[in-house]
């Protein structure tokens, strides 16, 4: 085990976030799910996207290699819909979920995240084996 020394002054006034993806068979218990770190950062200022600005992190849906079939990212808190376009010509629409609603199985959604007030997060999963091409705020 490697010990990491952290200077507390490096953490004060900063925000850290971690996006973790859990996947497994439908109806599986938490201990039966596989988890993977999708994105993380520590920053002094959170991004504050405006208008139709979008930040995307495309990646393989499972494993470390393969076509980028999962897209996560941030959009303005005013965004109501994100269109994820795939290289096979299809599009997946992520609509804004109301605050404080249960997480449900879906291929695309925009959600607010408690403690992350400057932007909302979205996720799109590709249909079939399609790979990521682009994403845009459409509403």
Tab-separated table of C-alpha atoms in Angstrom:
chain	number	residue	atom	x	y	z
A	1	UNK	CA	0.000	0.000	0.000
A	2	UNK	CA	1.278	3.458	-0.918
A	3	UNK	CA	0.764	6.262	1.577
A	4	UNK	CA	-0.203	9.633	0.112
A	5	UNK	CA	0.530	12.793	2.077
A	6	UNK	CA	-2.036	15.553	1.614
A	7	UNK	CA	-1.452	19.147	2.603
A	8	UNK	CA	-4.739	20.392	4.087
A	9	UNK	CA	-4.117	23.832	2.545
A	10	UNK	CA	-4.453	22.153	-0.864
A	11	UNK	CA	-8.026	21.127	0.012
A	12	UNK	CA	-9.414	24.227	1.741
A	13	UNK	CA	-11.521	26.296	-0.646
A	14	UNK	CA	-11.578	23.561	-3.275
A	15	UNK	CA	-14.273	21.225	-4.540
A	16	UNK	CA	-13.688	17.601	-5.462
A	17	UNK	CA	-16.065	15.430	-7.421
A	18	UNK	CA	-16.093	11.797	-8.463
A	19	UNK	CA	-18.366	10.234	-11.066
A	20	UNK	CA	-18.696	6.503	-10.472
A	21	UNK	CA	-20.607	4.145	-12.728
A	22	UNK	CA	-22.214	0.988	-11.397
A	23	UNK	CA	-23.426	-1.696	-13.797
A	24	UNK	CA	-24.636	-5.240	-13.653
A	25	UNK	CA	-27.698	-7.401	-14.197
A	26	UNK	CA	-31.093	-5.761	-13.737
A	27	UNK	CA	-32.319	-6.193	-10.168
A	28	UNK	CA	-28.838	-6.994	-8.829
A	29	UNK	CA	-27.964	-6.052	-5.253
A	30	UNK	CA	-25.308	-3.358	-4.713
A	31	UNK	CA	-22.630	-5.927	-3.843
A	32	UNK	CA	-23.278	-7.674	-7.183
A	33	UNK	CA	-22.608	-4.560	-9.263
A	34	UNK	CA	-19.337	-3.642	-10.938
A	35	UNK	CA	-18.109	-0.090	-10.340
A	36	UNK	CA	-15.775	2.083	-12.384
A	37	UNK	CA	-14.450	5.608	-11.858
A	38	UNK	CA	-15.644	7.616	-14.859
A	39	UNK	CA	-14.318	11.088	-14.064
A	40	UNK	CA	-12.895	13.036	-11.129
A	41	UNK	CA	-11.279	16.381	-10.403
A	42	UNK	CA	-10.387	18.819	-7.652
A	43	UNK	CA	-10.771	22.481	-8.521
A	44	UNK	CA	-10.971	25.938	-6.961
A	45	UNK	CA	-13.857	26.937	-9.228
A	46	UNK	CA	-16.535	24.755	-10.754
A	47	UNK	CA	-17.340	25.236	-14.418
A	48	UNK	CA	-20.409	27.389	-14.988
A	49	UNK	CA	-21.653	26.584	-18.514
A	50	UNK	CA	-24.004	29.081	-20.157
A	51	UNK	CA	-26.433	28.936	-23.080
A	52	UNK	CA	-25.713	25.790	-25.080
A	53	UNK	CA	-22.193	25.128	-23.756
A	54	UNK	CA	-21.527	21.458	-23.124
A	55	UNK	CA	-18.596	19.460	-21.765
A	56	UNK	CA	-18.477	15.784	-22.745
A	57	UNK	CA	-16.479	12.763	-21.621
A	58	UNK	CA	-17.070	9.899	-24.096
A	59	UNK	CA	-15.766	6.453	-23.146
A	60	UNK	CA	-16.310	2.724	-23.604
A	61	UNK	CA	-19.504	1.432	-22.026
A	62	UNK	CA	-17.670	-1.478	-20.401
A	63	UNK	CA	-13.980	-2.122	-19.953
A	64	UNK	CA	-11.153	0.217	-20.868
A	65	UNK	CA	-11.136	-0.356	-24.633
A	66	UNK	CA	-13.694	-0.387	-27.390
A	67	UNK	CA	-16.047	2.091	-29.023
A	68	UNK	CA	-17.075	5.101	-26.982
A	69	UNK	CA	-20.685	4.122	-26.250
A	70	UNK	CA	-21.147	6.035	-22.971
A	71	UNK	CA	-21.137	9.828	-22.816
A	72	UNK	CA	-21.296	11.847	-19.616
A	73	UNK	CA	-20.851	15.551	-19.189
A	74	UNK	CA	-22.051	18.855	-17.837
A	75	UNK	CA	-24.534	21.347	-19.247
A	76	UNK	CA	-26.050	24.623	-18.014
A	77	UNK	CA	-28.678	24.266	-15.291
A	78	UNK	CA	-31.132	25.750	-17.811
A	79	UNK	CA	-30.641	22.895	-20.317
A	80	UNK	CA	-33.774	20.803	-20.801
A	81	UNK	CA	-32.488	18.371	-23.448
A	82	UNK	CA	-29.201	17.012	-24.820
A	83	UNK	CA	-28.955	15.148	-28.123
A	84	UNK	CA	-26.199	12.531	-28.307
A	85	UNK	CA	-25.372	11.666	-31.903
A	86	UNK	CA	-23.834	8.314	-32.816
A	87	UNK	CA	-21.683	7.362	-35.805
A	88	UNK	CA	-24.389	5.028	-37.144
A	89	UNK	CA	-26.664	8.066	-37.706
A	90	UNK	CA	-28.915	7.532	-34.666
A	91	UNK	CA	-29.570	10.064	-31.913
A	92	UNK	CA	-30.373	9.555	-28.238
A	93	UNK	CA	-32.245	12.335	-26.415
A	94	UNK	CA	-31.494	13.010	-22.751
A	95	UNK	CA	-34.287	14.969	-21.071
A	96	UNK	CA	-34.077	16.829	-17.762
A	97	UNK	CA	-35.352	14.754	-14.833
A	98	UNK	CA	-37.229	16.694	-12.132
A	99	UNK	CA	-35.205	17.361	-8.975
A	100	UNK	CA	-35.510	14.837	-6.144
A	101	UNK	CA	-36.945	12.082	-8.332
A	102	UNK	CA	-35.720	8.502	-7.974
A	103	UNK	CA	-32.986	7.298	-10.286
A	104	UNK	CA	-34.491	4.895	-12.801
A	105	UNK	CA	-33.108	2.733	-15.552
A	106	UNK	CA	-32.800	4.803	-18.716
A	107	UNK	CA	-30.423	5.203	-21.647
A	108	UNK	CA	-30.204	8.990	-21.304
A	109	UNK	CA	-30.971	11.641	-18.681
A	110	UNK	CA	-29.990	15.087	-17.376
A	111	UNK	CA	-29.950	15.408	-13.572
A	112	UNK	CA	-29.021	17.986	-10.980
A	113	UNK	CA	-26.433	16.808	-8.474
A	114	UNK	CA	-26.595	17.870	-4.842
A	115	UNK	CA	-23.508	19.906	-3.964
A	116	UNK	CA	-22.763	20.752	-7.616
A	117	UNK	CA	-24.821	23.936	-8.117
A	118	UNK	CA	-23.140	25.398	-11.212
A	119	UNK	CA	-24.134	22.776	-13.792
A	120	UNK	CA	-26.256	19.686	-14.345
A	121	UNK	CA	-24.840	16.334	-15.387
A	122	UNK	CA	-26.072	14.198	-18.272
A	123	UNK	CA	-25.467	10.657	-19.463
A	124	UNK	CA	-26.242	8.926	-22.769
A	125	UNK	CA	-25.703	5.272	-23.628
A	126	UNK	CA	-25.479	4.312	-27.288
A	127	UNK	CA	-28.019	1.993	-28.888
A	128	UNK	CA	-26.465	-1.309	-29.927
A	129	UNK	CA	-22.799	-1.041	-30.816
A	130	UNK	CA	-22.890	2.555	-32.113
A	131	UNK	CA	-19.941	4.820	-31.238
A	132	UNK	CA	-20.025	8.464	-30.098
A	133	UNK	CA	-19.939	11.220	-32.707
A	134	UNK	CA	-21.114	14.436	-30.985
A	135	UNK	CA	-23.456	15.925	-28.384
A	136	UNK	CA	-25.335	19.204	-28.189
A	137	UNK	CA	-27.814	21.054	-25.993
A	138	UNK	CA	-31.036	21.180	-28.025
A	139	UNK	CA	-33.472	22.757	-25.543
